[in-house]
Amino acid sequence: MPTVELRFSALPEHVRTARLVAAAVARRAGVDEAVLDEVRLAVGEACSRAVGLHQSHGIEAPVRVALTEEEKQFSIEVGDEAPHTAVNSGSVPGIVAALDDPEAEGEDEMGLAVISGLVDDVEVSSSQEGGLIRMSWPTAPEPLAT
Amino acid sequence: MDLSLSTRTVGDRTVVEVGGEIDVYTAPKLREQLVELVNDGSFHLVVDMEGVDFLDSTGLGVLVGGLKRVRAHEGSLRLVCNQERILKIFRITGLTKVFPIHASVDEAVAATD
């Protein structure tokens, strides 16, 4: 069961709230202070993407954020209910695609690029029922050097 | 923390001073500002990010959009940023290769290339 669970209407103004709550819960869970900026950014990216998907698909359902304190890690799951027709589980498109497309400002691709650049442990999955971004950070006082 | 925007002219450059948080909610205001400047004929922009507390990919998208617009008029868009947490976002997205990033407004205004 998540330590804290948020459900918010898919509106851009609520993404900041999700960032603030996630950072507060991560701090309490023992995530290193130096990493909190990354947590804040990653959860913001995941929520912005979910809001965009709900709005573009006209989905009334809220965006879900689950913040879970585990034994040696802190995990965040951001779920959307947008049907993903092209299932590209696990792959994250790069920034290059966003820049090469003259029409798109490429926010969706860039959001995933930012998440994959920030977070070592991240899984992106999607199905007909929706998408899920799962991220985790170590909470041990001295995470193993990489 | 909302977004604050102010513009001033320095020589042939227009400096846009940005403060606060640039995210999915506030980025449209920055986009409007950049579009308005380009529509008014300001094609050499310096975006001063020193007062920015938070930047996400939506903000990056707006800056890339601004760059495309000024380039269509042979213009330029330079950034001023010294904050490591903001610079990191440009690095991980590869955008340090796309934007000239300067340490001060003076340096950005004087730059030509």
PDB file of C-alpha atoms in Angstrom, chain A:
ATOM      1  CA  MET A   1       0.000   0.000   0.000  1.00  0.00           C
ATOM      2  CA  PRO A   2       1.367   3.426  -0.911  1.00  0.00           C
ATOM      3  CA  THR A   3       2.555   5.673   1.895  1.00  0.00           C
ATOM      4  CA  VAL A   4       0.792   8.591   0.240  1.00  0.00           C
ATOM      5  CA  GLU A   5      -1.502   8.463  -2.753  1.00  0.00           C
ATOM      6  CA  LEU A   6      -2.640  11.417  -4.814  1.00  0.00           C
ATOM      7  CA  ARG A   7      -5.370  11.665  -7.383  1.00  0.00           C
ATOM      8  CA  PHE A   8      -5.727  14.968  -9.157  1.00  0.00           C
ATOM      9  CA  SER A   9      -7.800  16.339 -12.018  1.00  0.00           C
ATOM     10  CA  ALA A  10      -5.747  16.358 -15.198  1.00  0.00           C
ATOM     11  CA  LEU A  11      -4.986  20.091 -15.103  1.00  0.00           C
ATOM     12  CA  PRO A  12      -1.531  21.662 -15.443  1.00  0.00           C
ATOM     13  CA  GLU A  13      -1.964  23.785 -12.303  1.00  0.00           C
ATOM     14  CA  HIS A  14      -2.021  20.679 -10.095  1.00  0.00           C
ATOM     15  CA  VAL A  15       1.319  19.321 -11.292  1.00  0.00           C
ATOM     16  CA  ARG A  16       3.174  21.667  -8.968  1.00  0.00           C
ATOM     17  CA  THR A  17       1.195  20.304  -6.020  1.00  0.00           C
ATOM     18  CA  ALA A  18       2.199  16.759  -6.980  1.00  0.00           C
ATOM     19  CA  ARG A  19       5.855  17.851  -7.149  1.00  0.00           C
ATOM     20  CA  LEU A  20       5.733  19.450  -3.722  1.00  0.00           C
ATOM     21  CA  VAL A  21       4.006  16.468  -2.092  1.00  0.00           C
ATOM     22  CA  ALA A  22       6.360  13.959  -3.727  1.00  0.00           C
ATOM     23  CA  ALA A  23       9.434  15.883  -2.589  1.00  0.00           C
ATOM     24  CA  ALA A  24       8.081  16.182   0.960  1.00  0.00           C
ATOM     25  CA  VAL A  25       7.305  12.466   1.226  1.00  0.00           C
ATOM     26  CA  ALA A  26      10.656  11.544  -0.363  1.00  0.00           C
ATOM     27  CA  ARG A  27      12.475  13.701   2.189  1.00  0.00           C
ATOM     28  CA  ARG A  28      10.667  11.994   5.055  1.00  0.00           C
ATOM     29  CA  ALA A  29      11.450   8.590   3.548  1.00  0.00           C
ATOM     30  CA  GLY A  30      15.154   9.364   3.702  1.00  0.00           C
ATOM     31  CA  VAL A  31      15.967  10.179   0.087  1.00  0.00           C
ATOM     32  CA  ASP A  32      19.197  12.159  -0.015  1.00  0.00           C
ATOM     33  CA  GLU A  33      18.711  15.938  -0.017  1.00  0.00           C
ATOM     34  CA  ALA A  34      20.921  16.214  -3.086  1.00  0.00           C
ATOM     35  CA  VAL A  35      18.547  13.961  -5.017  1.00  0.00           C
ATOM     36  CA  LEU A  36      15.315  15.716  -4.055  1.00  0.00           C
ATOM     37  CA  ASP A  37      15.611  18.112  -6.998  1.00  0.00           C
ATOM     38  CA  GLU A  38      15.698  15.089  -9.290  1.00  0.00           C
ATOM     39  CA  VAL A  39      12.674  13.538  -7.589  1.00  0.00           C
ATOM     40  CA  ARG A  40      10.795  16.814  -7.966  1.00  0.00           C
ATOM     41  CA  LEU A  41      11.673  17.121 -11.633  1.00  0.00           C
ATOM     42  CA  ALA A  42      11.029  13.477 -12.501  1.00  0.00           C
ATOM     43  CA  VAL A  43       7.617  13.356 -10.853  1.00  0.00           C
ATOM     44  CA  GLY A  44       6.735  16.675 -12.490  1.00  0.00           C
ATOM     45  CA  GLU A  45       7.682  15.302 -15.889  1.00  0.00           C
ATOM     46  CA  ALA A  46       5.670  12.136 -15.363  1.00  0.00           C
ATOM     47  CA  CYS A  47       2.622  14.087 -14.163  1.00  0.00           C
ATOM     48  CA  SER A  48       2.864  16.663 -16.984  1.00  0.00           C
ATOM     49  CA  ARG A  49       2.943  13.834 -19.485  1.00  0.00           C
ATOM     50  CA  ALA A  50      -0.077  12.151 -17.881  1.00  0.00           C
ATOM     51  CA  VAL A  51      -2.010  15.455 -17.823  1.00  0.00           C
ATOM     52  CA  GLY A  52      -1.210  15.986 -21.500  1.00  0.00           C
ATOM     53  CA  LEU A  53      -2.344  12.472 -22.397  1.00  0.00           C
ATOM     54  CA  HIS A  54      -5.622  12.808 -20.463  1.00  0.00           C
ATOM     55  CA  GLN A  55      -6.343  16.195 -22.019  1.00  0.00           C
ATOM     56  CA  SER A  56      -5.555  15.106 -25.568  1.00  0.00           C
ATOM     57  CA  HIS A  57      -7.741  12.005 -25.173  1.00  0.00           C
ATOM     58  CA  GLY A  58     -10.548  13.872 -23.389  1.00  0.00           C
ATOM     59  CA  ILE A  59     -10.264  11.619 -20.339  1.00  0.00           C
ATOM     60  CA  GLU A  60     -12.150  12.828 -17.252  1.00  0.00           C
ATOM     61  CA  ALA A  61     -10.426  10.456 -14.835  1.00  0.00           C
ATOM     62  CA  PRO A  62      -7.788  11.831 -12.477  1.00  0.00           C
ATOM     63  CA  VAL A  63      -4.057  11.252 -12.759  1.00  0.00           C
ATOM     64  CA  ARG A  64      -2.796   8.861 -10.070  1.00  0.00           C
ATOM     65  CA  VAL A  65       0.425   9.238  -8.126  1.00  0.00           C
ATOM     66  CA  ALA A  66       1.506   6.609  -5.592  1.00  0.00           C
ATOM     67  CA  LEU A  67       4.408   7.421  -3.292  1.00  0.00           C
ATOM     68  CA  THR A  68       5.709   4.372  -1.465  1.00  0.00           C
ATOM     69  CA  GLU A  69       8.321   4.105   1.198  1.00  0.00           C
ATOM     70  CA  GLU A  70       9.938   0.683   0.980  1.00  0.00           C
ATOM     71  CA  GLU A  71      12.694  -0.923   2.998  1.00  0.00           C
ATOM     72  CA  LYS A  72      15.660   0.550   1.190  1.00  0.00           C
ATOM     73  CA  GLN A  73      14.033   2.578  -1.521  1.00  0.00           C
ATOM     74  CA  PHE A  74      11.401   5.146  -2.241  1.00  0.00           C
ATOM     75  CA  SER A  75       9.234   4.566  -5.275  1.00  0.00           C
ATOM     76  CA  ILE A  76       6.872   6.726  -7.252  1.00  0.00           C
ATOM     77  CA  GLU A  77       4.284   5.469  -9.698  1.00  0.00           C
ATOM     78  CA  VAL A  78       2.456   7.852 -11.996  1.00  0.00           C
ATOM     79  CA  GLY A  79      -0.451   6.308 -13.845  1.00  0.00           C
ATOM     80  CA  ASP A  80      -2.569   7.595 -16.678  1.00  0.00           C
ATOM     81  CA  GLU A  81      -5.640   6.120 -18.313  1.00  0.00           C
ATOM     82  CA  ALA A  82      -4.875   7.042 -21.898  1.00  0.00           C
ATOM     83  CA  PRO A  83      -5.061   4.106 -24.296  1.00  0.00           C
ATOM     84  CA  HIS A  84      -1.640   3.581 -25.807  1.00  0.00           C
ATOM     85  CA  THR A  85      -2.006   2.087 -29.231  1.00  0.00           C
ATOM     86  CA  ALA A  86       1.692   1.831 -29.996  1.00  0.00           C
ATOM     87  CA  VAL A  87       3.088  -0.126 -27.090  1.00  0.00           C
ATOM     88  CA  ASN A  88       6.731   0.746 -26.741  1.00  0.00           C
ATOM     89  CA  SER A  89       7.312  -0.509 -23.254  1.00  0.00           C
ATOM     90  CA  GLY A  90      10.737   0.245 -21.907  1.00  0.00           C
ATOM     91  CA  SER A  91      11.968   2.350 -24.779  1.00  0.00           C
ATOM     92  CA  VAL A  92      12.472   6.044 -24.333  1.00  0.00           C
ATOM     93  CA  PRO A  93      12.662   8.229 -27.415  1.00  0.00           C
ATOM     94  CA  GLY A  94      15.486  10.703 -27.495  1.00  0.00           C
ATOM     95  CA  ILE A  95      15.622  14.417 -27.734  1.00  0.00           C
ATOM     96  CA  VAL A  96      16.755  14.207 -31.336  1.00  0.00           C
ATOM     97  CA  ALA A  97      13.325  13.071 -32.479  1.00  0.00           C
ATOM     98  CA  ALA A  98      11.745  16.062 -30.739  1.00  0.00           C
ATOM     99  CA  LEU A  99      14.105  18.520 -32.391  1.00  0.00           C
ATOM    100  CA  ASP A 100      13.783  17.014 -35.852  1.00  0.00           C
ATOM    101  CA  ASP A 101      10.022  17.269 -35.909  1.00  0.00           C
ATOM    102  CA  PRO A 102       9.287  20.801 -37.101  1.00  0.00           C
ATOM    103  CA  GLU A 103       5.677  20.714 -35.902  1.00  0.00           C
ATOM    104  CA  ALA A 104       5.917  19.300 -32.421  1.00  0.00           C
ATOM    105  CA  GLU A 105       7.586  21.164 -29.621  1.00  0.00           C
ATOM    106  CA  GLY A 106       8.371  17.635 -28.520  1.00  0.00           C
ATOM    107  CA  GLU A 107       7.376  17.913 -24.888  1.00  0.00           C
ATOM    108  CA  ASP A 108       6.242  14.340 -24.498  1.00  0.00           C
ATOM    109  CA  GLU A 109       9.494  12.928 -25.887  1.00  0.00           C
ATOM    110  CA  MET A 110      11.543  15.427 -23.953  1.00  0.00           C
ATOM    111  CA  GLY A 111       9.721  14.580 -20.737  1.00  0.00           C
ATOM    112  CA  LEU A 112      10.656  10.936 -21.074  1.00  0.00           C
ATOM    113  CA  ALA A 113      14.178  11.889 -22.095  1.00  0.00           C
ATOM    114  CA  VAL A 114      14.515  13.970 -18.934  1.00  0.00           C
ATOM    115  CA  ILE A 115      13.171  11.152 -16.748  1.00  0.00           C
ATOM    116  CA  SER A 116      15.465   8.561 -18.295  1.00  0.00           C
ATOM    117  CA  GLY A 117      18.414  10.927 -17.952  1.00  0.00           C
ATOM    118  CA  LEU A 118      17.656  11.634 -14.300  1.00  0.00           C
ATOM    119  CA  VAL A 119      16.488   8.370 -12.851  1.00  0.00           C
ATOM    120  CA  ASP A 120      18.552   5.187 -12.889  1.00  0.00           C
ATOM    121  CA  ASP A 121      15.661   2.920 -11.981  1.00  0.00           C
ATOM    122  CA  VAL A 122      12.726   3.713 -14.233  1.00  0.00           C
ATOM    123  CA  GLU A 123      10.179   1.578 -16.051  1.00  0.00           C
ATOM    124  CA  VAL A 124       7.730   2.897 -18.613  1.00  0.00           C
ATOM    125  CA  SER A 125       4.885   0.594 -19.510  1.00  0.00           C
ATOM    126  CA  SER A 126       1.674   1.063 -21.377  1.00  0.00           C
ATOM    127  CA  SER A 127      -1.358  -0.856 -22.526  1.00  0.00           C
ATOM    128  CA  GLN A 128      -4.880  -0.332 -23.785  1.00  0.00           C
ATOM    129  CA  GLU A 129      -5.928   0.611 -20.245  1.00  0.00           C
ATOM    130  CA  GLY A 130      -3.289   3.254 -19.717  1.00  0.00           C
ATOM    131  CA  GLY A 131       0.338   3.950 -18.984  1.00  0.00           C
ATOM    132  CA  LEU A 132       2.483   3.713 -15.908  1.00  0.00           C
ATOM    133  CA  ILE A 133       5.824   5.281 -15.102  1.00  0.00           C
ATOM    134  CA  ARG A 134       7.540   3.687 -12.138  1.00  0.00           C
ATOM    135  CA  MET A 135      10.660   5.262 -10.648  1.00  0.00           C
ATOM    136  CA  SER A 136      12.632   4.557  -7.525  1.00  0.00           C
ATOM    137  CA  TRP A 137      15.467   6.057  -5.530  1.00  0.00           C
ATOM    138  CA  PRO A 138      17.570   4.493  -2.786  1.00  0.00           C
ATOM    139  CA  THR A 139      16.927   5.648   0.761  1.00  0.00           C
ATOM    140  CA  ALA A 140      19.986   4.057   2.351  1.00  0.00           C
ATOM    141  CA  PRO A 141      22.208   6.720   3.942  1.00  0.00           C
ATOM    142  CA  GLU A 142      25.081   5.775   1.652  1.00  0.00           C
ATOM    143  CA  PRO A 143      23.868   4.438  -1.683  1.00  0.00           C
ATOM    144  CA  LEU A 144      26.336   2.219  -3.507  1.00  0.00           C
ATOM    145  CA  ALA A 145      28.687   4.152  -5.725  1.00  0.00           C
ATOM    146  CA  THR A 146      28.125   3.532  -9.412  1.00  0.00           C
TER     147      THR A 146
END
